[in-house]
Amino acid sequence: VTGGAGFIGSALIRYLISETDHKVVNIDNLTYAGNPASLKDVENSPRYIFERADITDAAAINRIFSGYSPDLIIHLAAESHVDKSIEGSGIFMQTNIIGTYTLLEAVRKYRNENTDKNFRFHHVSTDEVYGDLSKDDPAFTEATSYSPSSPYSASKASADHLVRAWGRTYGLPFVLSNCSNNYGPYQFPEKLIPHMILSALAGKPLPVYGEGTQIRDWLHVEDHVRALYKIATEGQTGETYNVGGDCEMQNIDVVLKICAILEELAPERKQGVAFYRDLITHVADRPGHDRRYAVNCEKLKTGLGWSPQHNFESGLRQTVEWYLENKRWWQSILDGSYKLDRIGKAV
């Protein structure tokens, strides 16, 4: 698993160790969003191994492949925050495009040296590669044309194209998945839901882009990792599968739901804060902000028998409860380089 110390990667590794008998090698460079504490529950498992490496380092990746002889790679390592890609796109090009290329070339070398080995490469991508939808457009399908809007989504689209090209040109046995917005425990505080939870608890403004009418499809990370494993092990080689949570919601409504849950679970607000919702601050919209994402995942449901098990209402409450109960995990992050601020000026 590349990027296994990140939000989705760590959830996947916890799932693999607890629900399967696989031996798992976690390749992660531990950049700002990688957190070994997210893997505390599995770090002592004899089936878990951590290798600190950058996916752009061909020598390191070749060494890891030779040392462990993998039969399945699930590629999650990526720079993944749209705001940060707008601030500085270079690292997104380097990690998401050059890193994926380097990984694919290492895989090609490894397969040439192990021609008798059963092998598969699963590339994990995002629904943002498809661009955005109007309110009345049908949801994205696997056949939707790519139209990325941000440096982040453009870099992920580029990586998707590389994987498909290596499949056609070099016979790489791959599967590819595009997921909607993830949420759940252990998510880094830069993302919308944990950012709003922690900002509210700190009595800080809750910045909402524009009127907050952007629509996203919310997918619980535990549902996502179940889908990833199914796709990786049962999906048809060369195929793409969309993964969504069947939950479209405006950003402002998500923030209001978080505030309502906090009123119940954390009623002792910071001094001067009458209600958590009073902290909502509308800020100038970010450049090229997509209006709506919606994912049609019927191919995954009918073909592989997967469906989301988490209801957003209960899943969001569970997530808020987790952050309230795991202050040590996120406090160590906030004490470091990450601060509770966002792009955008109040309007």
Tab-separated table of C-alpha atoms in Angstrom:
chain	number	residue	atom	x	y	z
A	1	VAL	CA	0.000	0.000	0.000
A	2	THR	CA	1.540	3.311	-1.044
A	3	GLY	CA	0.543	6.262	1.124
A	4	GLY	CA	-0.461	3.908	3.911
A	5	ALA	CA	0.060	6.455	6.689
A	6	GLY	CA	-2.519	8.811	5.189
A	7	PHE	CA	-6.237	8.931	5.935
A	8	ILE	CA	-7.529	6.383	3.410
A	9	GLY	CA	-4.308	4.371	3.360
A	10	SER	CA	-4.240	3.842	7.114
A	11	ALA	CA	-7.922	2.864	7.116
A	12	LEU	CA	-7.181	0.354	4.366
A	13	ILE	CA	-4.246	-1.146	6.258
A	14	ARG	CA	-6.271	-1.457	9.468
A	15	TYR	CA	-8.930	-3.260	7.417
A	16	LEU	CA	-6.415	-5.574	5.712
A	17	ILE	CA	-4.776	-6.586	8.970
A	18	SER	CA	-8.036	-7.135	10.859
A	19	GLU	CA	-10.191	-8.660	8.106
A	20	THR	CA	-7.770	-10.561	5.830
A	21	ASP	CA	-4.645	-12.698	6.160
A	22	HIS	CA	-2.485	-10.569	3.838
A	23	LYS	CA	1.007	-9.433	4.722
A	24	VAL	CA	1.028	-5.659	4.221
A	25	VAL	CA	3.969	-3.421	3.369
A	26	ASN	CA	3.237	0.263	3.900
A	27	ILE	CA	5.279	2.593	1.673
A	28	ASP	CA	4.969	6.172	2.915
A	29	ASN	CA	7.294	9.168	2.968
A	30	LEU	CA	5.610	10.643	6.066
A	31	THR	CA	5.043	14.084	4.602
A	32	TYR	CA	2.853	16.490	6.561
A	33	ALA	CA	-0.400	14.476	6.242
A	34	GLY	CA	1.149	11.065	6.950
A	35	ASN	CA	0.662	10.046	10.564
A	36	PRO	CA	2.063	6.794	12.004
A	37	ALA	CA	-0.253	7.244	15.004
A	38	SER	CA	-3.137	6.290	12.698
A	39	LEU	CA	-1.609	2.798	12.514
A	40	LYS	CA	-1.019	2.274	16.236
A	41	ASP	CA	-3.573	-0.559	16.314
A	42	VAL	CA	-1.602	-2.620	13.776
A	43	GLU	CA	2.010	-1.513	14.215
A	44	ASN	CA	2.907	-4.619	16.239
A	45	SER	CA	1.261	-7.096	13.902
A	46	PRO	CA	3.716	-9.643	12.419
A	47	ARG	CA	1.916	-9.091	9.091
A	48	TYR	CA	2.589	-5.330	8.986
A	49	ILE	CA	5.817	-3.766	7.723
A	50	PHE	CA	6.599	-0.071	7.309
A	51	GLU	CA	9.018	1.234	4.687
A	52	ARG	CA	9.672	4.967	4.641
A	53	ALA	CA	10.241	5.899	1.016
A	54	ASP	CA	9.315	8.493	-1.581
A	55	ILE	CA	7.492	7.060	-4.598
A	56	THR	CA	9.642	9.291	-6.826
A	57	ASP	CA	12.756	7.433	-5.588
A	58	ALA	CA	13.143	4.624	-8.133
A	59	ALA	CA	16.026	2.946	-6.284
A	60	ALA	CA	14.043	2.731	-3.050
A	61	ILE	CA	10.932	1.389	-4.770
A	62	ASN	CA	12.951	-1.197	-6.727
A	63	ARG	CA	14.598	-2.317	-3.480
A	64	ILE	CA	11.229	-2.691	-1.739
A	65	PHE	CA	9.712	-4.663	-4.619
A	66	SER	CA	12.719	-6.996	-4.756
A	67	GLY	CA	12.716	-7.467	-1.007
A	68	TYR	CA	9.023	-8.277	-0.536
A	69	SER	CA	7.859	-9.649	-3.929
A	70	PRO	CA	4.338	-8.138	-3.855
A	71	ASP	CA	1.441	-9.696	-5.744
A	72	LEU	CA	-0.827	-6.660	-5.291
A	73	ILE	CA	-0.092	-2.944	-5.118
A	74	ILE	CA	-2.776	-0.489	-4.048
A	75	HIS	CA	-1.487	2.968	-4.963
A	76	LEU	CA	-2.841	5.727	-2.722
A	77	ALA	CA	0.212	7.951	-2.250
A	78	ALA	CA	-0.666	11.447	-3.449
A	79	GLU	CA	-0.864	15.111	-2.610
A	80	SER	CA	-4.600	15.526	-2.223
A	81	HIS	CA	-5.762	18.983	-1.119
A	82	VAL	CA	-7.210	21.334	-3.736
A	83	ASP	CA	-6.440	24.532	-1.787
A	84	LYS	CA	-2.802	23.550	-1.426
A	85	SER	CA	-2.581	22.749	-5.148
A	86	ILE	CA	-3.775	26.284	-5.889
A	87	GLU	CA	-1.200	27.765	-3.508
A	88	GLY	CA	1.655	25.678	-4.921
A	89	SER	CA	1.107	23.157	-7.686
A	90	GLY	CA	4.680	21.909	-8.122
A	91	ILE	CA	4.645	19.226	-5.446
A	92	PHE	CA	1.365	17.890	-6.867
A	93	MET	CA	2.952	17.471	-10.289
A	94	GLN	CA	6.000	15.813	-8.759
A	95	THR	CA	4.218	13.353	-6.445
A	96	ASN	CA	1.034	12.596	-8.353
A	97	ILE	CA	2.446	12.466	-11.880
A	98	ILE	CA	6.194	11.760	-11.622
A	99	GLY	CA	5.651	9.578	-8.555
A	100	THR	CA	3.064	7.460	-10.364
A	101	TYR	CA	5.321	7.232	-13.431
A	102	THR	CA	8.257	6.134	-11.263
A	103	LEU	CA	6.098	3.532	-9.566
A	104	LEU	CA	4.810	2.218	-12.903
A	105	GLU	CA	8.330	1.880	-14.260
A	106	ALA	CA	9.409	0.024	-11.113
A	107	VAL	CA	6.425	-2.275	-11.561
A	108	ARG	CA	7.381	-2.883	-15.194
A	109	LYS	CA	10.919	-3.819	-14.175
A	110	TYR	CA	9.625	-6.037	-11.371
A	111	ARG	CA	7.219	-7.874	-13.671
A	112	ASN	CA	9.910	-8.413	-16.306
A	113	GLU	CA	12.011	-10.099	-13.613
A	114	ASN	CA	9.079	-12.126	-12.257
A	115	THR	CA	7.188	-13.246	-15.339
A	116	ASP	CA	5.564	-16.213	-13.606
A	117	LYS	CA	4.115	-14.168	-10.727
A	118	ASN	CA	0.405	-13.393	-10.466
A	119	PHE	CA	0.307	-9.608	-10.058
A	120	ARG	CA	-2.120	-6.679	-10.094
A	121	PHE	CA	-1.837	-2.878	-9.729
A	122	HIS	CA	-4.760	-0.904	-8.290
A	123	HIS	CA	-4.593	2.844	-8.870
A	124	VAL	CA	-6.827	4.891	-6.540
A	125	SER	CA	-8.109	8.171	-7.958
A	126	THR	CA	-10.826	10.773	-7.426
A	127	ASP	CA	-14.133	11.825	-8.946
A	128	GLU	CA	-12.664	15.323	-9.323
A	129	VAL	CA	-10.987	14.237	-12.577
A	130	TYR	CA	-14.428	14.424	-14.211
A	131	GLY	CA	-14.840	18.145	-13.487
A	132	ASP	CA	-18.155	19.365	-12.147
A	133	LEU	CA	-21.887	18.990	-12.723
A	134	SER	CA	-24.849	21.308	-12.774
A	135	LYS	CA	-27.707	20.623	-10.380
A	136	ASP	CA	-29.672	18.650	-12.969
A	137	ASP	CA	-26.851	16.722	-14.652
A	138	PRO	CA	-26.752	12.939	-14.243
A	139	ALA	CA	-24.063	11.579	-11.930
A	140	PHE	CA	-20.577	10.714	-13.162
A	141	THR	CA	-20.191	7.256	-14.663
A	142	GLU	CA	-17.019	5.426	-15.577
A	143	ALA	CA	-17.557	6.643	-19.166
A	144	THR	CA	-17.717	10.354	-18.251
A	145	SER	CA	-15.100	12.437	-20.067
A	146	TYR	CA	-12.320	13.965	-18.004
A	147	SER	CA	-12.444	17.726	-17.408
A	148	PRO	CA	-10.338	18.531	-14.308
A	149	SER	CA	-10.641	22.025	-12.833
A	150	SER	CA	-7.772	22.346	-10.334
A	151	PRO	CA	-4.051	21.572	-10.370
A	152	TYR	CA	-4.822	18.697	-7.974
A	153	SER	CA	-7.471	17.082	-10.156
A	154	ALA	CA	-5.384	17.657	-13.285
A	155	SER	CA	-2.448	15.839	-11.691
A	156	LYS	CA	-4.698	12.920	-10.712
A	157	ALA	CA	-6.182	12.803	-14.220
A	158	SER	CA	-2.646	12.665	-15.611
A	159	ALA	CA	-1.820	9.750	-13.303
A	160	ASP	CA	-4.981	7.910	-14.407
A	161	HIS	CA	-3.968	8.286	-18.035
A	162	LEU	CA	-0.467	7.000	-17.283
A	163	VAL	CA	-1.840	3.857	-15.653
A	164	ARG	CA	-4.130	3.138	-18.602
A	165	ALA	CA	-1.287	3.792	-21.057
A	166	TRP	CA	1.012	1.375	-19.208
A	167	GLY	CA	-1.829	-1.137	-19.327
A	168	ARG	CA	-2.206	-0.850	-23.086
A	169	THR	CA	1.456	-0.458	-24.023
A	170	TYR	CA	3.153	-2.768	-21.537
A	171	GLY	CA	0.328	-5.094	-20.561
A	172	LEU	CA	0.144	-3.857	-16.967
A	173	PRO	CA	-2.670	-5.762	-15.204
A	174	PHE	CA	-4.436	-2.865	-13.508
A	175	VAL	CA	-7.742	-1.777	-12.040
A	176	LEU	CA	-8.633	1.847	-11.365
A	177	SER	CA	-11.127	3.454	-8.994
A	178	ASN	CA	-12.485	6.990	-8.673
A	179	CYS	CA	-14.019	7.893	-5.321
A	180	SER	CA	-16.145	10.742	-3.987
A	181	ASN	CA	-15.416	12.828	-0.850
A	182	ASN	CA	-14.267	10.651	2.043
A	183	TYR	CA	-14.912	11.321	5.727
A	184	GLY	CA	-14.452	9.484	9.012
A	185	PRO	CA	-11.966	9.031	11.884
A	186	TYR	CA	-8.264	9.869	11.476
A	187	GLN	CA	-8.802	12.420	8.684
A	188	PHE	CA	-6.195	15.176	8.531
A	189	PRO	CA	-7.559	18.529	9.789
A	190	GLU	CA	-7.194	20.330	6.440
A	191	LYS	CA	-10.294	18.558	5.073
A	192	LEU	CA	-13.750	20.101	5.460
A	193	ILE	CA	-15.325	17.936	8.183
A	194	PRO	CA	-12.411	17.680	10.655
A	195	HIS	CA	-11.464	21.294	9.950
A	196	MET	CA	-14.941	22.453	10.963
A	197	ILE	CA	-15.061	20.213	14.042
A	198	LEU	CA	-11.704	21.374	15.396
A	199	SER	CA	-12.218	25.026	14.473
A	200	ALA	CA	-15.581	25.040	16.255
A	201	LEU	CA	-14.108	23.472	19.383
A	202	ALA	CA	-11.369	26.138	19.346
A	203	GLY	CA	-13.916	28.942	18.928
A	204	LYS	CA	-12.408	29.864	15.556
A	205	PRO	CA	-14.323	30.961	12.425
A	206	LEU	CA	-15.872	28.237	10.282
A	207	PRO	CA	-14.936	29.445	6.769
A	208	VAL	CA	-17.434	28.459	4.082
A	209	TYR	CA	-16.624	29.212	0.459
A	210	GLY	CA	-19.221	31.526	-1.133
A	211	GLU	CA	-22.731	30.597	-0.006
A	212	GLY	CA	-21.691	27.014	0.640
A	213	THR	CA	-23.990	25.672	-2.062
A	214	GLN	CA	-21.335	23.389	-3.565
A	215	ILE	CA	-22.630	19.818	-3.551
A	216	ARG	CA	-20.498	16.791	-2.690
A	217	ASP	CA	-21.198	13.073	-2.424
A	218	TRP	CA	-20.005	11.872	1.001
A	219	LEU	CA	-18.417	8.419	1.371
A	220	HIS	CA	-17.422	6.952	4.739
A	221	VAL	CA	-13.803	5.832	4.630
A	222	GLU	CA	-14.702	2.392	6.020
A	223	ASP	CA	-17.104	1.857	3.111
A	224	HIS	CA	-14.399	3.058	0.734
A	225	VAL	CA	-11.729	0.626	1.931
A	226	ARG	CA	-14.159	-2.294	1.638
A	227	ALA	CA	-14.707	-1.204	-1.957
A	228	LEU	CA	-10.976	-0.862	-2.594
A	229	TYR	CA	-10.320	-4.404	-1.459
A	230	LYS	CA	-13.159	-5.782	-3.572
A	231	ILE	CA	-11.972	-3.903	-6.647
A	232	ALA	CA	-8.348	-4.899	-6.088
A	233	THR	CA	-9.117	-8.591	-5.654
A	234	GLU	CA	-12.306	-9.154	-7.670
A	235	GLY	CA	-12.480	-6.330	-10.220
A	236	GLN	CA	-12.022	-7.044	-13.898
A	237	THR	CA	-8.513	-6.275	-15.142
A	238	GLY	CA	-8.348	-3.036	-17.128
A	239	GLU	CA	-11.655	-1.733	-15.760
A	240	THR	CA	-12.529	1.417	-13.818
A	241	TYR	CA	-14.967	1.499	-10.899
A	242	ASN	CA	-16.584	4.559	-9.338
A	243	VAL	CA	-17.063	4.532	-5.560
A	244	GLY	CA	-19.626	6.831	-3.936
A	245	GLY	CA	-21.613	7.132	-0.756
A	246	ASP	CA	-25.092	7.785	-2.223
A	247	CYS	CA	-25.170	11.018	-0.231
A	248	GLU	CA	-25.241	14.354	-2.031
A	249	MET	CA	-25.234	17.376	0.263
A	250	GLN	CA	-24.413	21.063	0.148
A	251	ASN	CA	-21.302	22.079	2.070
A	252	ILE	CA	-23.242	24.568	4.187
A	253	ASP	CA	-25.632	21.823	5.261
A	254	VAL	CA	-22.729	19.603	6.293
A	255	VAL	CA	-21.321	22.441	8.416
A	256	LEU	CA	-24.702	23.100	10.027
A	257	LYS	CA	-25.056	19.405	10.867
A	258	ILE	CA	-21.632	19.432	12.512
A	259	CYS	CA	-22.633	22.476	14.564
A	260	ALA	CA	-25.872	20.802	15.678
A	261	ILE	CA	-24.043	17.637	16.780
A	262	LEU	CA	-21.474	19.683	18.699
A	263	GLU	CA	-24.253	21.605	20.480
A	264	GLU	CA	-25.387	18.268	21.853
A	265	LEU	CA	-22.055	16.543	22.487
A	266	ALA	CA	-19.827	19.518	23.414
A	267	PRO	CA	-22.158	22.192	24.845
A	268	GLU	CA	-19.385	24.020	26.731
A	269	ARG	CA	-18.340	26.400	23.969
A	270	LYS	CA	-15.463	28.842	24.072
A	271	GLN	CA	-16.209	32.083	25.885
A	272	GLY	CA	-18.171	34.519	23.729
A	273	VAL	CA	-19.616	31.844	21.433
A	274	ALA	CA	-23.392	31.628	21.887
A	275	PHE	CA	-23.920	28.871	19.310
A	276	TYR	CA	-21.452	26.992	17.129
A	277	ARG	CA	-23.330	28.036	13.994
A	278	ASP	CA	-22.526	31.676	14.855
A	279	LEU	CA	-18.906	30.898	13.931
A	280	ILE	CA	-19.825	30.297	10.277
A	281	THR	CA	-18.028	32.871	8.125
A	282	HIS	CA	-18.581	33.126	4.373
A	283	VAL	CA	-15.325	33.689	2.482
A	284	ALA	CA	-14.539	34.460	-1.143
A	285	ASP	CA	-14.906	31.361	-3.286
A	286	ARG	CA	-11.735	29.648	-4.405
A	287	PRO	CA	-10.700	29.832	-8.091
A	288	GLY	CA	-12.306	27.230	-10.338
A	289	HIS	CA	-14.408	25.760	-7.531
A	290	ASP	CA	-16.491	22.850	-8.849
A	291	ARG	CA	-20.207	23.198	-8.199
A	292	ARG	CA	-21.260	19.591	-7.783
A	293	TYR	CA	-19.891	16.064	-7.713
A	294	ALA	CA	-22.194	13.055	-7.925
A	295	VAL	CA	-21.055	9.492	-8.480
A	296	ASN	CA	-22.955	6.658	-10.112
A	297	CYS	CA	-21.470	3.444	-8.685
A	298	GLU	CA	-23.945	0.927	-10.120
A	299	LYS	CA	-21.093	-0.874	-11.881
A	300	LEU	CA	-19.459	-1.581	-8.514
A	301	LYS	CA	-22.751	-2.521	-6.865
A	302	THR	CA	-24.021	-4.879	-9.546
A	303	GLY	CA	-20.674	-6.250	-10.673
A	304	LEU	CA	-18.963	-6.817	-7.333
A	305	GLY	CA	-21.833	-6.793	-4.847
A	306	TRP	CA	-20.645	-3.767	-2.865
A	307	SER	CA	-22.851	-1.083	-1.328
A	308	PRO	CA	-22.192	1.621	1.297
A	309	GLN	CA	-23.137	0.545	4.809
A	310	HIS	CA	-22.832	3.887	6.588
A	311	ASN	CA	-25.699	6.345	6.754
A	312	PHE	CA	-24.359	9.913	6.624
A	313	GLU	CA	-26.286	11.061	9.685
A	314	SER	CA	-24.911	8.307	11.921
A	315	GLY	CA	-21.522	8.328	10.190
A	316	LEU	CA	-21.081	12.063	10.777
A	317	ARG	CA	-22.076	11.716	14.434
A	318	GLN	CA	-19.616	8.850	14.844
A	319	THR	CA	-16.904	11.007	13.263
A	320	VAL	CA	-17.582	13.973	15.569
A	321	GLU	CA	-17.545	11.620	18.565
A	322	TRP	CA	-14.193	10.208	17.444
A	323	TYR	CA	-12.579	13.661	17.312
A	324	LEU	CA	-14.003	14.522	20.717
A	325	GLU	CA	-12.617	11.289	22.172
A	326	ASN	CA	-9.208	11.371	20.449
A	327	LYS	CA	-7.824	14.791	21.250
A	328	ARG	CA	-4.308	13.409	21.653
A	329	TRP	CA	-4.261	12.283	18.004
A	330	TRP	CA	-5.223	15.640	16.512
A	331	GLN	CA	-3.649	17.885	19.137
A	332	SER	CA	-0.201	16.628	18.174
A	333	ILE	CA	-0.946	17.691	14.593
A	334	LEU	CA	-2.154	21.156	15.564
A	335	ASP	CA	0.905	21.606	17.776
A	336	GLY	CA	3.034	21.081	14.670
A	337	SER	CA	3.077	22.863	11.325
A	338	TYR	CA	-0.633	22.737	10.509
A	339	LYS	CA	-2.797	25.697	11.536
A	340	LEU	CA	-6.542	26.140	11.410
A	341	ASP	CA	-6.642	28.629	8.567
A	342	ARG	CA	-7.908	28.524	5.010
A	343	ILE	CA	-7.597	30.327	1.714
A	344	GLY	CA	-10.174	33.088	1.292
A	345	LYS	CA	-11.115	36.426	2.769
A	346	ALA	CA	-14.335	37.171	4.599
A	347	VAL	CA	-17.128	38.636	2.469
